[in-house]
């Protein structure tokens, strides 16, 4: 009888524990605030009013895309096209599944950066523009960030899109200015991953963030040891790649 009571009690504890794990829980104010900070875009100033006016008058396509006509698009200068691509993604990519809130977001270094666009992605012509003009794109990002002292989620996405490994020293200097934006560390790791830097690809961090069990919320703890390790690996890769 005592054995049955013990099993019943144990089952009750396990059941309660499972319920607690699946319960919806609001993140702390600090976590929410940092999540909002991660998702902010940087808005380029180049021809901004003209570009926004063109987007506003453009109708949605049958596929829910929102693209400038070729005539309007080709009428933009390079800097205006940069603004267009960095504030607007042409292809709708609606996510039907509601993602659960992230807990303790401010205490984590994620494997994936916050999304810069709300359920939309760059089209082929937008990606081609960014990649074929990568030197100009990186120069304009530096110019803008030096002015605002901030690199928004959309700028980080553009750097990964063009594989902007040459910006590693700039990214590290920007991070070291206030150690606030941990997605800059994520950006460094994505550059290491995309360039298949072996010391990173064989590391425990890589397996945890990008291995078979990795997902968009995979993270490593935010602490000085991890912070220093990511920057050192990025410096080592840059010094090797730059030769």
XYZ file of C-alpha atoms in Angstrom:
243
model
C 0.000 0.000 0.000
C 2.811 2.386 0.916
C 4.493 1.547 -2.419
C 1.313 2.439 -4.368
C 0.985 5.734 -2.462
C 4.615 6.536 -3.261
C 4.101 5.830 -6.989
C 0.939 7.960 -7.029
C 2.744 10.840 -5.338
C 5.695 10.582 -7.736
C 3.362 10.524 -10.744
C 1.645 13.643 -9.423
C 4.958 15.485 -9.104
C 6.042 14.528 -12.625
C 2.690 15.549 -14.070
C 2.833 18.914 -12.335
C 6.377 19.431 -13.620
C 5.298 18.688 -17.210
C 2.412 21.135 -16.918
C 4.715 23.853 -15.665
C 7.056 23.364 -18.637
C 4.251 23.816 -21.170
C 2.541 26.742 -19.475
C 2.686 30.103 -21.287
C 4.858 32.478 -19.336
C 5.548 36.129 -20.067
C 9.250 36.978 -20.188
C 10.630 39.488 -17.693
C 10.540 43.183 -18.613
C 14.303 43.117 -19.102
C 14.035 40.162 -21.447
C 11.207 41.790 -23.449
C 13.107 45.053 -23.685
C 16.196 43.328 -25.016
C 14.066 41.356 -27.501
C 12.641 44.622 -28.852
C 16.154 46.048 -29.083
C 17.388 43.017 -31.065
C 14.646 43.322 -33.657
C 15.071 47.027 -34.434
C 16.069 47.986 -37.957
C 18.375 50.808 -38.966
C 16.715 53.079 -41.515
C 19.131 54.426 -44.145
C 18.673 58.108 -45.039
C 19.518 57.900 -48.754
C 16.458 58.993 -50.727
C 14.252 57.730 -47.909
C 11.188 59.883 -48.622
C 11.264 59.007 -52.343
C 11.652 55.270 -51.663
C 8.859 55.203 -49.061
C 6.526 57.057 -51.424
C 7.206 54.512 -54.176
C 6.555 51.584 -51.799
C 3.314 53.167 -50.591
C 1.915 53.442 -54.111
C 2.915 49.905 -55.148
C 0.050 47.354 -55.162
C 0.348 43.846 -53.748
C 0.895 41.141 -56.346
C -1.229 38.016 -56.677
C 1.376 36.155 -54.626
C 1.160 38.768 -51.831
C 4.562 40.102 -52.845
C 5.136 43.856 -52.864
C 7.669 44.781 -55.554
C 8.415 48.042 -57.256
C 7.817 47.957 -60.991
C 10.974 47.548 -63.062
C 10.589 51.131 -64.242
C 10.468 52.549 -60.705
C 13.204 50.210 -59.535
C 15.604 51.021 -62.364
C 14.973 54.735 -61.769
C 16.591 54.506 -58.326
C 20.234 55.385 -57.754
C 22.527 52.865 -56.068
C 22.115 54.566 -52.675
C 18.331 54.707 -53.104
C 18.273 51.009 -54.003
C 20.299 50.346 -50.839
C 17.631 52.143 -48.801
C 14.850 50.260 -50.614
C 16.371 46.842 -49.925
C 17.259 47.645 -46.320
C 13.799 48.851 -45.331
C 11.689 46.557 -47.495
C 11.717 42.848 -48.372
C 9.606 42.092 -51.431
C 8.481 38.525 -50.757
C 5.823 37.608 -48.191
C 6.824 34.693 -45.950
C 4.031 34.464 -43.413
C 4.647 32.104 -40.506
C 1.426 30.348 -39.474
C 2.879 29.008 -36.201
C 3.017 31.458 -33.330
C 6.445 31.293 -31.745
C 6.498 31.110 -27.952
C 8.105 34.018 -26.121
C 11.796 33.680 -25.353
C 12.694 33.647 -21.684
C 15.804 35.455 -20.377
C 16.644 36.732 -23.866
C 19.097 39.207 -22.343
C 21.210 36.416 -20.883
C 21.791 34.490 -24.110
C 23.923 34.556 -27.250
C 21.795 33.020 -29.978
C 22.872 31.054 -33.026
C 20.473 33.038 -35.201
C 19.972 36.803 -35.247
C 16.635 38.502 -34.709
C 14.675 38.847 -37.952
C 14.906 42.254 -39.563
C 11.653 42.014 -41.486
C 8.181 41.092 -40.369
C 7.331 37.831 -42.145
C 8.952 38.780 -45.444
C 12.224 38.001 -47.211
C 14.368 39.500 -49.938
C 13.535 38.504 -53.507
C 16.121 37.171 -55.960
C 16.665 40.597 -57.499
C 17.200 42.100 -54.065
C 19.731 39.430 -53.073
C 21.488 39.819 -56.431
C 21.757 43.567 -55.944
C 23.257 43.209 -52.468
C 25.768 40.554 -53.550
C 26.801 42.179 -56.844
C 27.314 45.503 -55.046
C 28.814 44.033 -51.867
C 31.666 46.556 -51.607
C 29.230 49.469 -51.848
C 26.788 47.758 -49.470
C 29.491 47.265 -46.828
C 30.729 50.842 -47.288
C 27.213 52.279 -46.889
C 26.584 50.139 -43.794
C 29.807 51.423 -42.223
C 28.929 54.997 -43.160
C 25.475 54.678 -41.614
C 26.621 52.828 -38.470
C 29.414 55.312 -37.824
C 26.744 57.997 -37.836
C 24.137 56.242 -35.663
C 26.476 54.020 -33.571
C 23.972 51.220 -34.073
C 23.750 48.237 -36.438
C 20.134 47.202 -36.880
C 18.890 43.682 -37.571
C 18.465 44.471 -41.291
C 22.105 45.592 -41.602
C 23.317 42.396 -39.968
C 21.188 40.393 -42.407
C 22.762 42.254 -45.327
C 26.261 41.472 -44.046
C 25.487 37.745 -43.927
C 23.838 37.977 -47.350
C 27.026 39.388 -48.919
C 29.323 37.262 -46.707
C 30.955 40.432 -45.438
C 33.846 38.828 -43.542
C 35.967 41.932 -44.227
C 33.785 43.752 -41.674
C 34.871 41.543 -38.752
C 37.193 44.169 -37.142
C 34.462 46.800 -37.558
C 31.863 44.503 -35.961
C 34.166 43.720 -33.027
C 34.939 47.407 -32.443
C 31.237 48.224 -32.549
C 30.452 45.476 -30.035
C 33.252 46.539 -27.711
C 31.869 50.086 -27.613
C 29.141 49.047 -25.156
C 28.905 45.197 -25.146
C 25.146 45.601 -25.510
C 24.132 43.997 -28.813
C 24.852 40.260 -28.516
C 23.517 39.700 -32.038
C 26.825 41.218 -33.180
C 28.462 38.134 -31.638
C 25.900 35.996 -33.447
C 26.807 37.781 -36.679
C 30.478 36.915 -36.112
C 29.591 33.251 -35.566
C 27.431 33.179 -38.719
C 30.352 34.570 -40.733
C 32.596 31.839 -39.289
C 29.956 29.225 -40.098
C 29.294 30.476 -43.621
C 33.025 30.454 -44.344
C 33.382 26.985 -42.789
C 36.119 28.051 -40.375
C 37.271 24.687 -39.081
C 38.210 25.624 -35.480
C 34.641 26.881 -35.058
C 32.951 24.111 -37.055
C 34.512 21.483 -34.771
C 33.733 23.310 -31.530
C 31.179 22.498 -28.849
C 29.521 25.881 -29.481
C 28.949 25.016 -33.131
C 27.380 21.652 -32.287
C 25.092 23.266 -29.728
C 23.979 26.120 -32.001
C 23.986 24.577 -35.465
C 24.097 20.811 -34.907
C 21.275 18.350 -35.491
C 19.367 19.592 -32.429
C 19.892 23.298 -33.165
C 16.947 25.592 -33.902
C 16.174 29.314 -34.094
C 16.230 29.599 -30.300
C 19.476 27.681 -29.719
C 21.880 29.672 -27.588
C 24.956 29.665 -25.439
C 25.138 31.565 -22.176
C 26.115 35.209 -22.299
C 29.261 35.458 -20.202
C 32.746 36.888 -20.646
C 34.346 33.550 -21.493
C 31.961 32.937 -24.413
C 32.129 36.590 -25.449
C 35.944 36.531 -25.580
C 36.065 33.167 -27.334
C 33.751 34.275 -30.150
C 35.741 37.450 -30.789
C 39.079 35.634 -30.662
C 37.921 33.026 -33.172
C 36.666 35.809 -35.442
C 40.007 37.647 -35.181
C 41.914 34.439 -35.926
C 39.738 33.710 -38.958
C 40.104 37.274 -40.229
C 43.888 37.245 -39.906
C 44.034 33.938 -41.789
C 41.501 34.877 -44.480
C 42.979 38.333 -44.949
C 46.386 37.000 -46.036
